[in-house]
PQR file with spaces between the fields and no chain letter, atoms N, CA, C, O and H, PARSE charges and radii, in Angstrom:
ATOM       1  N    UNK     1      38.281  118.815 -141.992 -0.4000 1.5000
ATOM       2  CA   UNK     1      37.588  118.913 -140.725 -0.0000 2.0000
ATOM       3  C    UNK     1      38.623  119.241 -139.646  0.5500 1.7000
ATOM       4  O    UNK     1      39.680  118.612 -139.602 -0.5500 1.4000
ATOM       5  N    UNK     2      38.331  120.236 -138.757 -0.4000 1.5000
ATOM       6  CA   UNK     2      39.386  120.813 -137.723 -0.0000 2.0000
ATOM       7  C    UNK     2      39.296  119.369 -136.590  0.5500 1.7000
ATOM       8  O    UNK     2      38.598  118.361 -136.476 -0.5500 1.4000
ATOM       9  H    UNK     2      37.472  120.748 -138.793  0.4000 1.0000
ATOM      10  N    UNK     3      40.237  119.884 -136.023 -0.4000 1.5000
ATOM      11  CA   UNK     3      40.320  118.524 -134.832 -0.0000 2.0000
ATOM      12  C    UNK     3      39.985  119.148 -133.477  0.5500 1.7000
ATOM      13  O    UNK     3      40.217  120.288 -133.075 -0.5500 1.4000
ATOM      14  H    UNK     3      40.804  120.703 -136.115  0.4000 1.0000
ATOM      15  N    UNK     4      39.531  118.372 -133.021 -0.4000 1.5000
ATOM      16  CA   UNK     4      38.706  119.169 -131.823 -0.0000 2.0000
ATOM      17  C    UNK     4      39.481  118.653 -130.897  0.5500 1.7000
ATOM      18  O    UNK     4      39.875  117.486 -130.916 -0.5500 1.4000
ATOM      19  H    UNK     4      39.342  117.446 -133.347  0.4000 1.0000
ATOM      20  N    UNK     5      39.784  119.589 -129.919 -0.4000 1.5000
ATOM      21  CA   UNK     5      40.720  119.995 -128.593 -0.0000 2.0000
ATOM      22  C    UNK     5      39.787  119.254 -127.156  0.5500 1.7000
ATOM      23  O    UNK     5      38.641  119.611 -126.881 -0.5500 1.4000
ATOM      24  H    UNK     5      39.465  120.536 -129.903  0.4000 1.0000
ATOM      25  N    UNK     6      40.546  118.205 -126.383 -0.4000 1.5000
ATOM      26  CA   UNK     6      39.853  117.813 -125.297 -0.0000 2.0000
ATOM      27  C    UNK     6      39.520  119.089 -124.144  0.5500 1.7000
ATOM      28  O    UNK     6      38.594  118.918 -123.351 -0.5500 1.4000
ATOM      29  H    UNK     6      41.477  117.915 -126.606  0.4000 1.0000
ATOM      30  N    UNK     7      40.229  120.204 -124.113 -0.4000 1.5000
ATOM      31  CA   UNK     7      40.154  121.048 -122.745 -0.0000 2.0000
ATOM      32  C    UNK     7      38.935  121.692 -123.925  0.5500 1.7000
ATOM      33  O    UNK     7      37.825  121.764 -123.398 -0.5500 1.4000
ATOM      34  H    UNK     7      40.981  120.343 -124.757  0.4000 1.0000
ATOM      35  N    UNK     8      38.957  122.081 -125.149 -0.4000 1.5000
ATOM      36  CA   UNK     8      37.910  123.073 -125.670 -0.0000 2.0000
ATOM      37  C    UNK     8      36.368  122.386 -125.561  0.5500 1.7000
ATOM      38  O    UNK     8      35.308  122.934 -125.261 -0.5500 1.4000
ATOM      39  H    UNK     8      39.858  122.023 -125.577  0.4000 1.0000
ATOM      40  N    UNK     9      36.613  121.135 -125.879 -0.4000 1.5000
ATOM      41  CA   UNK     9      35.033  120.497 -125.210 -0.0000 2.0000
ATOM      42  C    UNK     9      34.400  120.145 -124.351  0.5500 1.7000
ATOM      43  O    UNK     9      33.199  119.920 -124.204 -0.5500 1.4000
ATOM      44  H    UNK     9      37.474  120.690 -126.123  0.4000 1.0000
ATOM      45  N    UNK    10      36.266  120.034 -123.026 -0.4000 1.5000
ATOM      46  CA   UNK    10      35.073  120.083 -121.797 -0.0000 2.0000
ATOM      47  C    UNK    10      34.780  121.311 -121.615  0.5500 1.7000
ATOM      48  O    UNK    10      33.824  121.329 -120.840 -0.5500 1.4000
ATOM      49  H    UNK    10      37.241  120.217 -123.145  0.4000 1.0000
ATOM      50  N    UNK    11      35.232  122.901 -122.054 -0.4000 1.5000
ATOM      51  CA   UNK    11      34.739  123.986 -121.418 -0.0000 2.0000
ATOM      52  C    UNK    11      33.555  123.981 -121.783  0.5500 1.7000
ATOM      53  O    UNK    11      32.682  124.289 -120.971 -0.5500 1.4000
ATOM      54  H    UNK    11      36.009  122.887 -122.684  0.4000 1.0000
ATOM      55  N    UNK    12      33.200  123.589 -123.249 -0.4000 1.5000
ATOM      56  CA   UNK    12      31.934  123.813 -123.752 -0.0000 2.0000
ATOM      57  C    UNK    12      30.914  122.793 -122.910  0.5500 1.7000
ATOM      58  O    UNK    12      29.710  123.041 -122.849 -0.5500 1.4000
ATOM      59  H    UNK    12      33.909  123.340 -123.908  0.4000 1.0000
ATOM      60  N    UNK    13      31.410  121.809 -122.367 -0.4000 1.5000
ATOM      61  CA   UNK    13      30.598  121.073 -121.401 -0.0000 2.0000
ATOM      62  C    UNK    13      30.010  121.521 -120.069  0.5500 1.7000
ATOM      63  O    UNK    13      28.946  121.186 -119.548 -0.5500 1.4000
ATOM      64  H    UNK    13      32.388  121.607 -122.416  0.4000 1.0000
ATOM      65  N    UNK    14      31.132  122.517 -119.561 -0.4000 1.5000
ATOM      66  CA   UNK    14      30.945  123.309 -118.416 -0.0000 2.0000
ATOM      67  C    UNK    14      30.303  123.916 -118.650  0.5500 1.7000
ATOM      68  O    UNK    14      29.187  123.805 -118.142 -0.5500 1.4000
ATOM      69  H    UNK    14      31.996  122.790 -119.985  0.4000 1.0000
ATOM      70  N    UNK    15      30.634  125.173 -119.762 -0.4000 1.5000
ATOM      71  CA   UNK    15      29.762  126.102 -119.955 -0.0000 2.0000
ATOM      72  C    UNK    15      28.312  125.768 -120.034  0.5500 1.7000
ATOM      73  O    UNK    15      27.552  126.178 -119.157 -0.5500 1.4000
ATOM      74  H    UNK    15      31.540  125.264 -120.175  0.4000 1.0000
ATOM      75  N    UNK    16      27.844  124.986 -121.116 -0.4000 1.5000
ATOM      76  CA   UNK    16      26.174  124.083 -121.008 -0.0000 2.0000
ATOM      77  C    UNK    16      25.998  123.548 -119.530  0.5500 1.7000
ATOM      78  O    UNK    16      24.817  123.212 -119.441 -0.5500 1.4000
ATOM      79  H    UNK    16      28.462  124.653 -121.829  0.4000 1.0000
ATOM      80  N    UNK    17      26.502  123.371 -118.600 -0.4000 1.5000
ATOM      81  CA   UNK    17      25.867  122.519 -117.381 -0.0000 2.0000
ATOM      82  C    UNK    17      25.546  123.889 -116.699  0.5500 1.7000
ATOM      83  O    UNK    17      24.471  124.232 -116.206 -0.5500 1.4000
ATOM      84  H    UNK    17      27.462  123.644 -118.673  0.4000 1.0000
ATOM      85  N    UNK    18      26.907  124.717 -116.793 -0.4000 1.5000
ATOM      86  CA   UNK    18      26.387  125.871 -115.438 -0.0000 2.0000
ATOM      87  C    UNK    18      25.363  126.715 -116.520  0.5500 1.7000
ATOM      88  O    UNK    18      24.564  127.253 -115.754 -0.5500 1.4000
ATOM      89  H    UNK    18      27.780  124.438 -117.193  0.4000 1.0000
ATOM      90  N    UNK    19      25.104  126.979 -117.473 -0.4000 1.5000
ATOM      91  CA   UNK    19      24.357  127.963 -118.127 -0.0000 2.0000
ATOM      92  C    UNK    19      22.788  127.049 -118.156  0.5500 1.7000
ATOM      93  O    UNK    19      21.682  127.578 -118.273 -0.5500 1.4000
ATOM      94  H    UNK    19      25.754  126.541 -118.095  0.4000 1.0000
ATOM      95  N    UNK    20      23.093  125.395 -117.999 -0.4000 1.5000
ATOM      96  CA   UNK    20      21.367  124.857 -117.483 -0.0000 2.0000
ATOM      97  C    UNK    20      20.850  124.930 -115.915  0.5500 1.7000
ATOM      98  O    UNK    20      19.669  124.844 -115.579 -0.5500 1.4000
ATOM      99  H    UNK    20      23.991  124.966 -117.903  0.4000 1.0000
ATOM     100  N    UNK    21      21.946  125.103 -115.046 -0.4000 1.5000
ATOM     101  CA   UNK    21      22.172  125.309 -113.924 -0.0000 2.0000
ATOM     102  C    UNK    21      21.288  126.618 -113.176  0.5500 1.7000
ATOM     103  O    UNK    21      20.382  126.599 -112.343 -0.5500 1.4000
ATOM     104  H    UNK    21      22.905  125.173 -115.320  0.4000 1.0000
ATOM     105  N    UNK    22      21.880  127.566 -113.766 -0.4000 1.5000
ATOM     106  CA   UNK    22      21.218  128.922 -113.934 -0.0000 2.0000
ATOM     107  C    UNK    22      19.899  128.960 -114.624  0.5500 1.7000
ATOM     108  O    UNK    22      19.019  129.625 -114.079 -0.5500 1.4000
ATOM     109  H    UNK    22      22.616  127.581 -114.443  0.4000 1.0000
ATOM     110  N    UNK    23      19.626  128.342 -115.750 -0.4000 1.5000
ATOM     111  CA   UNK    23      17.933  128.363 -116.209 -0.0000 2.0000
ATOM     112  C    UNK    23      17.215  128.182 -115.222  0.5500 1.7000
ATOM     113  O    UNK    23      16.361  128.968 -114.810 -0.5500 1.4000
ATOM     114  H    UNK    23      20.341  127.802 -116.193  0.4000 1.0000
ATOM     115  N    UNK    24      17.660  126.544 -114.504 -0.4000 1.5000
ATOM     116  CA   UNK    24      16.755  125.827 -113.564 -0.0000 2.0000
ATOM     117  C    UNK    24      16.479  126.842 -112.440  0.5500 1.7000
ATOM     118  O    UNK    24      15.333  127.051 -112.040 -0.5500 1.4000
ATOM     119  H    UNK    24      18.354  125.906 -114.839  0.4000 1.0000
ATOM     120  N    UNK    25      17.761  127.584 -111.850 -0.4000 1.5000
ATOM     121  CA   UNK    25      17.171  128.294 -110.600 -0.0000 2.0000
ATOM     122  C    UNK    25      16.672  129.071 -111.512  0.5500 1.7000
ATOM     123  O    UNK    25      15.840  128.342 -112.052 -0.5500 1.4000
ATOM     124  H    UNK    25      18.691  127.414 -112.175  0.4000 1.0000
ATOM     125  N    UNK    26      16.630  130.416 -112.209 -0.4000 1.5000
ATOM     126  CA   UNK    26      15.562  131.365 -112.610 -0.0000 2.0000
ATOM     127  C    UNK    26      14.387  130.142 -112.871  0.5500 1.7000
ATOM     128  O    UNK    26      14.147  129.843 -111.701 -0.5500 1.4000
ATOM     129  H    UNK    26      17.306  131.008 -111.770  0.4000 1.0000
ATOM     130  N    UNK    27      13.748  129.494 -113.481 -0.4000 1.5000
ATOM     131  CA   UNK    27      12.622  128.936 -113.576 -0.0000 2.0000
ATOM     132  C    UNK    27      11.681  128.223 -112.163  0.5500 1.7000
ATOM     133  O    UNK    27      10.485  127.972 -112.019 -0.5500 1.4000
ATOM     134  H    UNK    27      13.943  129.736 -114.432  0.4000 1.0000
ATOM     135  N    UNK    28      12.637  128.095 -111.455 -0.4000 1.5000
ATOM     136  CA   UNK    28      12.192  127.808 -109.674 -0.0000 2.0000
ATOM     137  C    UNK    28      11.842  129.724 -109.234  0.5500 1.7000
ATOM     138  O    UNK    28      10.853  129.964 -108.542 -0.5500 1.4000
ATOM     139  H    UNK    28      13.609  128.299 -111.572  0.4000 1.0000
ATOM     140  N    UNK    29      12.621  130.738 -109.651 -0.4000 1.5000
ATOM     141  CA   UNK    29      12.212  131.595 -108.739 -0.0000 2.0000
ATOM     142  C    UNK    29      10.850  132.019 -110.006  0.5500 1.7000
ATOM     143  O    UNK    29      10.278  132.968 -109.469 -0.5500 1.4000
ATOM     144  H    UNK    29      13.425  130.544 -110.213  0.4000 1.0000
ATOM     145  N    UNK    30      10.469  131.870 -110.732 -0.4000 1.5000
ATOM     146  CA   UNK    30       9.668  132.309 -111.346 -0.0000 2.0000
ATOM     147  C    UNK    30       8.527  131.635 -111.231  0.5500 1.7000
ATOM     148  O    UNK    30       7.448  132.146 -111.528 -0.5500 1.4000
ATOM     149  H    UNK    30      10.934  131.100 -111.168  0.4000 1.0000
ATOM     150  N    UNK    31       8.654  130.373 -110.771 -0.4000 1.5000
ATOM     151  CA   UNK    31       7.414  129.698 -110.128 -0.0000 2.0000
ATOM     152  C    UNK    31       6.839  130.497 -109.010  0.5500 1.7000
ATOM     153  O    UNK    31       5.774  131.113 -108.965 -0.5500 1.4000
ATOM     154  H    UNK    31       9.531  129.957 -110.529  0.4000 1.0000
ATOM     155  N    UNK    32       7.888  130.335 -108.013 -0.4000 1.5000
ATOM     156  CA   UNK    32       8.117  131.302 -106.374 -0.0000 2.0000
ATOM     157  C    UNK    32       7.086  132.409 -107.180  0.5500 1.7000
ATOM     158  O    UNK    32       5.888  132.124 -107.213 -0.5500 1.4000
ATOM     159  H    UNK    32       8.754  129.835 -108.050  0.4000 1.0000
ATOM     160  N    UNK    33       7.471  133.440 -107.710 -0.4000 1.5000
ATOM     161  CA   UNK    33       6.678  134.635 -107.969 -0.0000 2.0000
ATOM     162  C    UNK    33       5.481  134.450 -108.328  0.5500 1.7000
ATOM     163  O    UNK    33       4.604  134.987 -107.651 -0.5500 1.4000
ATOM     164  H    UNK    33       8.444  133.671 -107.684  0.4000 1.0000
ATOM     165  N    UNK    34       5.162  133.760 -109.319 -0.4000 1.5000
ATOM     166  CA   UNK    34       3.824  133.806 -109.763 -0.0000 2.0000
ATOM     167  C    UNK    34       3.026  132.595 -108.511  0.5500 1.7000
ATOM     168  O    UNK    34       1.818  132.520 -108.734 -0.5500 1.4000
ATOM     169  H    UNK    34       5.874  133.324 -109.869  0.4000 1.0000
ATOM     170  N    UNK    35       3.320  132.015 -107.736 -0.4000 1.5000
ATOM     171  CA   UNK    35       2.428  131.768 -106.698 -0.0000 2.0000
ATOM     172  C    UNK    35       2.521  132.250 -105.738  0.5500 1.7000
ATOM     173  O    UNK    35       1.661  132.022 -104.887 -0.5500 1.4000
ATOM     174  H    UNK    35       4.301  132.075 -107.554  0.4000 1.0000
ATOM     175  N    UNK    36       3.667  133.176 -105.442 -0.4000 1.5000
ATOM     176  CA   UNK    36       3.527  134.776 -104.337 -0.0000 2.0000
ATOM     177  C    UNK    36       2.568  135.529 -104.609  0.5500 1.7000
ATOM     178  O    UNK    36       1.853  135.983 -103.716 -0.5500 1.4000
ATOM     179  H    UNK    36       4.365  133.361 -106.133  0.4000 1.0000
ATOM     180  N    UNK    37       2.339  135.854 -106.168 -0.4000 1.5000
ATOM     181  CA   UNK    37       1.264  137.348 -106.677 -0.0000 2.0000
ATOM     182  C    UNK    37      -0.329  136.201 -106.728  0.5500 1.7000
ATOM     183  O    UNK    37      -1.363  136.786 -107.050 -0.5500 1.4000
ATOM     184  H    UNK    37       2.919  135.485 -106.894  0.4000 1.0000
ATOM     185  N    UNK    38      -0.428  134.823 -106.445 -0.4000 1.5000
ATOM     186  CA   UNK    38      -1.880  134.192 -106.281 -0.0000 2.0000
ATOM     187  C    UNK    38      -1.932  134.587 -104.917  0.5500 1.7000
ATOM     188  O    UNK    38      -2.957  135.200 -104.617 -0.5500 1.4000
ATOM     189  H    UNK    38       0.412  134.347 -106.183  0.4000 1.0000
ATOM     190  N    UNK    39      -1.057  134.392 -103.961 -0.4000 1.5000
ATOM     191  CA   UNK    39      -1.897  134.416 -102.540 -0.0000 2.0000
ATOM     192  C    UNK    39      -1.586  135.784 -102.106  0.5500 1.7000
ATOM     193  O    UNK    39      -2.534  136.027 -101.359 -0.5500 1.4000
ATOM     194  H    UNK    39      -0.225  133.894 -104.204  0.4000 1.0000
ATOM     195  N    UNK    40      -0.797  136.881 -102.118 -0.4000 1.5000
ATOM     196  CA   UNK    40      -0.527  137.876 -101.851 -0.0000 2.0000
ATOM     197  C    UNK    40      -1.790  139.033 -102.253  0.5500 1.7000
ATOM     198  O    UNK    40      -1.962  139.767 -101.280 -0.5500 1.4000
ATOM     199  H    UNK    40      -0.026  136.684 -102.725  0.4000 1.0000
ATOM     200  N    UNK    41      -2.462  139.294 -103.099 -0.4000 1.5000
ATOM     201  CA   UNK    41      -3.612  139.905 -103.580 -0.0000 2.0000
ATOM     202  C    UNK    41      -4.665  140.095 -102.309  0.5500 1.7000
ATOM     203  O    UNK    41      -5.175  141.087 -101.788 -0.5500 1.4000
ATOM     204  H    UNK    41      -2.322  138.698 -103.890  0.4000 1.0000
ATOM     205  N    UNK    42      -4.733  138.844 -102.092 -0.4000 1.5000
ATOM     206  CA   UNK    42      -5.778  138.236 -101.238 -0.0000 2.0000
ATOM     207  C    UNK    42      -5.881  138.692  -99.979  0.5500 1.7000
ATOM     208  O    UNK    42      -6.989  138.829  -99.461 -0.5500 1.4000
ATOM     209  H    UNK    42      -4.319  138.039 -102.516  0.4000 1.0000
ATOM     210  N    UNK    43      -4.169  139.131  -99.005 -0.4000 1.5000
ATOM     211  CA   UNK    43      -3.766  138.790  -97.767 -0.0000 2.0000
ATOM     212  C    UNK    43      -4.355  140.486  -97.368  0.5500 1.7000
ATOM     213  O    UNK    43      -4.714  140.741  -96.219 -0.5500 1.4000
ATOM     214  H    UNK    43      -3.269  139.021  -99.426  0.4000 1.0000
ATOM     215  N    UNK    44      -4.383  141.450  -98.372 -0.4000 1.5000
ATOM     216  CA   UNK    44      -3.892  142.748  -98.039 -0.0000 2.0000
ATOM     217  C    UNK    44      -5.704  142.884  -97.273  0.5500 1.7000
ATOM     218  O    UNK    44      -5.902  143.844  -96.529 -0.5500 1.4000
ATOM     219  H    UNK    44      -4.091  141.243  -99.306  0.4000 1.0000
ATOM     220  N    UNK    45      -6.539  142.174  -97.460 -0.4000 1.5000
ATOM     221  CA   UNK    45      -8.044  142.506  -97.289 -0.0000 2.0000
ATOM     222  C    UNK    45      -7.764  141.802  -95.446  0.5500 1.7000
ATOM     223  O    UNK    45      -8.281  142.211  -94.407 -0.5500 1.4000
ATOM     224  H    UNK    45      -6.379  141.394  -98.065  0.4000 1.0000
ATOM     225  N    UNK    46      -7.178  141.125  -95.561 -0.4000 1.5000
ATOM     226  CA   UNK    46      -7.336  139.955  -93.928 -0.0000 2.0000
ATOM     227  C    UNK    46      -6.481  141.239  -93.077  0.5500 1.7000
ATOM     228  O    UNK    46      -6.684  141.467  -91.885 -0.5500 1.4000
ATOM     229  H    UNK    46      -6.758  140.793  -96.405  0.4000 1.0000
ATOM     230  N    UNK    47      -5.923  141.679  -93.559 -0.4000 1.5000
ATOM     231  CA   UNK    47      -4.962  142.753  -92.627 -0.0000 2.0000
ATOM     232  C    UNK    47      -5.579  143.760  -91.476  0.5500 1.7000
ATOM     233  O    UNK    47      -6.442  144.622  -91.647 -0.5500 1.4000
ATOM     234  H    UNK    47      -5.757  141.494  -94.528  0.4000 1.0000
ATOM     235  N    UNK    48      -5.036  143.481  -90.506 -0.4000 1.5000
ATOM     236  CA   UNK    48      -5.839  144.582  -89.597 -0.0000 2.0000
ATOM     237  C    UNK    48      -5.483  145.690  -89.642  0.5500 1.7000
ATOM     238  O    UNK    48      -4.306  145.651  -89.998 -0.5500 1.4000
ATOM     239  H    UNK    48      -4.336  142.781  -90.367  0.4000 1.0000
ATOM     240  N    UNK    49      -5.990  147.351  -89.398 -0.4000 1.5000
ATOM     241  CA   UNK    49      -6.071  148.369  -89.506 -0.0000 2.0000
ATOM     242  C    UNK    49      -4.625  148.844  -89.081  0.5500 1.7000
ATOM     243  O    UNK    49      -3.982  147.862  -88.710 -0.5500 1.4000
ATOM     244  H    UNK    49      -6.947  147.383  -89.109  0.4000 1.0000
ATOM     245  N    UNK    50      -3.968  149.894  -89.016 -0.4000 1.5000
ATOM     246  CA   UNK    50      -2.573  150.196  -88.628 -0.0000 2.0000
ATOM     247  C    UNK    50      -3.086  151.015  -87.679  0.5500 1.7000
ATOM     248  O    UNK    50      -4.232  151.440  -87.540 -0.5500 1.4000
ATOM     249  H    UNK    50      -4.490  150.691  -89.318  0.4000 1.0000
ATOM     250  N    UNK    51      -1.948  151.213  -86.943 -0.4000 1.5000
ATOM     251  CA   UNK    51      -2.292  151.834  -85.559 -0.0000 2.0000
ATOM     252  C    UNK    51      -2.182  153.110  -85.843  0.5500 1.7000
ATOM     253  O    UNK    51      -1.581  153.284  -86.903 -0.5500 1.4000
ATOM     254  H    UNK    51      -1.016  150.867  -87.056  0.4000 1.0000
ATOM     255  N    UNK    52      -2.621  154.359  -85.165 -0.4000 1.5000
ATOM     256  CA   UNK    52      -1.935  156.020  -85.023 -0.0000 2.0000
ATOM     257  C    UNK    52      -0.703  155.924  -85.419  0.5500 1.7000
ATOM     258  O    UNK    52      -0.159  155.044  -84.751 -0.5500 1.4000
ATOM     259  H    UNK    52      -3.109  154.219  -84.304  0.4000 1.0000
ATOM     260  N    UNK    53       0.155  156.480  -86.321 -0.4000 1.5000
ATOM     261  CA   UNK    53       1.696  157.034  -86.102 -0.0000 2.0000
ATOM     262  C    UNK    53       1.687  157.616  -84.754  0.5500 1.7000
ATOM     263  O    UNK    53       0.797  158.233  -84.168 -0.5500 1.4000
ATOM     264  H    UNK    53      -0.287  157.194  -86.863  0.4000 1.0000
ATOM     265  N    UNK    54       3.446  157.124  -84.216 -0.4000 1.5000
ATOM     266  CA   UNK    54       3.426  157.495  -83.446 -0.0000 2.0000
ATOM     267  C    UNK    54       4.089  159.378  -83.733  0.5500 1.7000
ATOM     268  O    UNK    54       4.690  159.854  -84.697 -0.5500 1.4000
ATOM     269  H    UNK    54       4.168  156.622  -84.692  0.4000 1.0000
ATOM     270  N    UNK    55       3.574  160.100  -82.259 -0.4000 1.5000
ATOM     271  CA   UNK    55       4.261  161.501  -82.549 -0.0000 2.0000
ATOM     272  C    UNK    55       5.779  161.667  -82.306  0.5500 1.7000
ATOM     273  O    UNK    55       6.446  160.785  -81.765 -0.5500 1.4000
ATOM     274  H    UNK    55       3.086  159.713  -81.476  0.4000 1.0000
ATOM     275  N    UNK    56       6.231  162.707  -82.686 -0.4000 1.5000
ATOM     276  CA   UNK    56       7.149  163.148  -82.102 -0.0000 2.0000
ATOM     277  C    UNK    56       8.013  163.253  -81.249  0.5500 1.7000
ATOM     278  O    UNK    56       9.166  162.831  -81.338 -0.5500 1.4000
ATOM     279  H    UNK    56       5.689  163.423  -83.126  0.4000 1.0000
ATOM     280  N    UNK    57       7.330  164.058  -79.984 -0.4000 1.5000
ATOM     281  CA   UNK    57       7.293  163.809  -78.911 -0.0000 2.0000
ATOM     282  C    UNK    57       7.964  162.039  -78.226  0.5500 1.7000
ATOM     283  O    UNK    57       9.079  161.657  -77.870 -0.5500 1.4000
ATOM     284  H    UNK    57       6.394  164.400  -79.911  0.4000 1.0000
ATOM     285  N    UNK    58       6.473  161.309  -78.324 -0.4000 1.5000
ATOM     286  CA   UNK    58       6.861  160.020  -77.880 -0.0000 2.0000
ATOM     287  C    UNK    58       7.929  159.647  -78.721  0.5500 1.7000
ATOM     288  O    UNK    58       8.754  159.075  -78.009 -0.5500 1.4000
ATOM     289  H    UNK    58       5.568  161.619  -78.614  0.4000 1.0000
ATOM     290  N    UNK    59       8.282  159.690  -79.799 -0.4000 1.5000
ATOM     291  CA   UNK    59       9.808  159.316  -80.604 -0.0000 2.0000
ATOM     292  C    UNK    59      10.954  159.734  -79.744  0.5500 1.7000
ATOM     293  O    UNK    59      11.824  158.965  -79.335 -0.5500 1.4000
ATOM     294  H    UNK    59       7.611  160.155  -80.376  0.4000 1.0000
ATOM     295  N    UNK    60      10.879  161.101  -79.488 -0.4000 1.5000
ATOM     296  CA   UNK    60      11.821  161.126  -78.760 -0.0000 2.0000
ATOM     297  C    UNK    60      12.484  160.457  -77.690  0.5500 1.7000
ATOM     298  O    UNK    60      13.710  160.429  -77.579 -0.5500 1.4000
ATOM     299  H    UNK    60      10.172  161.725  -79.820  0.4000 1.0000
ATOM     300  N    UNK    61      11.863  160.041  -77.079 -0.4000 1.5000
ATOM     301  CA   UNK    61      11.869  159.068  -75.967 -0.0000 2.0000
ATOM     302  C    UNK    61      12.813  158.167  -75.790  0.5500 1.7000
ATOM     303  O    UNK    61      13.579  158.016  -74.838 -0.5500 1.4000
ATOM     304  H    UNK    61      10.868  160.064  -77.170  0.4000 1.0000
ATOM     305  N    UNK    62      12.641  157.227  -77.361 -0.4000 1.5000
ATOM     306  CA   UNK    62      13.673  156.216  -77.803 -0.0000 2.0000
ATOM     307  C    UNK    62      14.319  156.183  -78.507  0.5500 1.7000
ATOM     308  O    UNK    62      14.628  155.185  -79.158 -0.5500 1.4000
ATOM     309  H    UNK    62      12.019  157.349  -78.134  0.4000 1.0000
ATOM     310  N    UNK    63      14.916  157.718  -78.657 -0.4000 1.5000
ATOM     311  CA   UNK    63      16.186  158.402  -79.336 -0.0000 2.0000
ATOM     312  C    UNK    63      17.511  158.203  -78.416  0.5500 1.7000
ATOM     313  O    UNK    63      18.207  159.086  -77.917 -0.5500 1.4000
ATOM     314  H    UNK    63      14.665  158.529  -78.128  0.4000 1.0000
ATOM     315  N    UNK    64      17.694  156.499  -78.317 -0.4000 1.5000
ATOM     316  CA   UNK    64      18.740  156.583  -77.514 -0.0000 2.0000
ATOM     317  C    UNK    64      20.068  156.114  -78.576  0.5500 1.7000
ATOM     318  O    UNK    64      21.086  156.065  -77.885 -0.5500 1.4000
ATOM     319  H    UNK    64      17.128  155.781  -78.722  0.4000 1.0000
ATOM     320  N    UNK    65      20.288  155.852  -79.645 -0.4000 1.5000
ATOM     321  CA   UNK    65      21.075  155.575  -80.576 -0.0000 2.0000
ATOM     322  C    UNK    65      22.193  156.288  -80.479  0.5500 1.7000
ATOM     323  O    UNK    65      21.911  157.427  -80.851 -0.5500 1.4000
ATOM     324  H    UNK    65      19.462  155.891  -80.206  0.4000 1.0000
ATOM     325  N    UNK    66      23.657  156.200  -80.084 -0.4000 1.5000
ATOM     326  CA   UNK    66      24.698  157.183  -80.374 -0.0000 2.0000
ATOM     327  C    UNK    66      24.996  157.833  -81.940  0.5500 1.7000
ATOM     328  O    UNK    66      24.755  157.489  -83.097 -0.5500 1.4000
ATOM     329  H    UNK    66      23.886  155.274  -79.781  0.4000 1.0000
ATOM     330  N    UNK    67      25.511  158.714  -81.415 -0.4000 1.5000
ATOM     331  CA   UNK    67      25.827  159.518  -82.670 -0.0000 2.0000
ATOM     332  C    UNK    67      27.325  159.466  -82.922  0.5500 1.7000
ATOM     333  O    UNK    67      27.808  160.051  -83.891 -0.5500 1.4000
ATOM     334  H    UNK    67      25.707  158.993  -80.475  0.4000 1.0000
């Protein structure tokens, strides 16, 4: 039986904490998503109409940005 190294088992300790570390947040943002796509469906009907684009013209106006 090989003899096992104290620095080789805590890496393997590290490695398992940050690699459960990382599950936990992906499994929090995957909650986040699938109760974003329940109420999001819904919102696009409550939305009020969009206005005219504006023209040209009036764009120009507030073409004050340097170049």
């Amino acid at each position: 039986m090989p003899k096992t190294n104290a620095m080789t088992e805590m890496t393997g300790e590290i490695l398992a904490a940050t690699l459960s570390g990382q599950a936990m947040g992906l499994n929090l943002l995957l909650a986040e998503m699938r109760a974003l796509s329940e109420v999001l469906p819904g919102a696009l009907g409550q939305m009020p109409a969009l206005a005219e684009p504006i023209g040209a013209a009036e764009e120009a106006d507030f073409d004050n940005m340097p170049v």
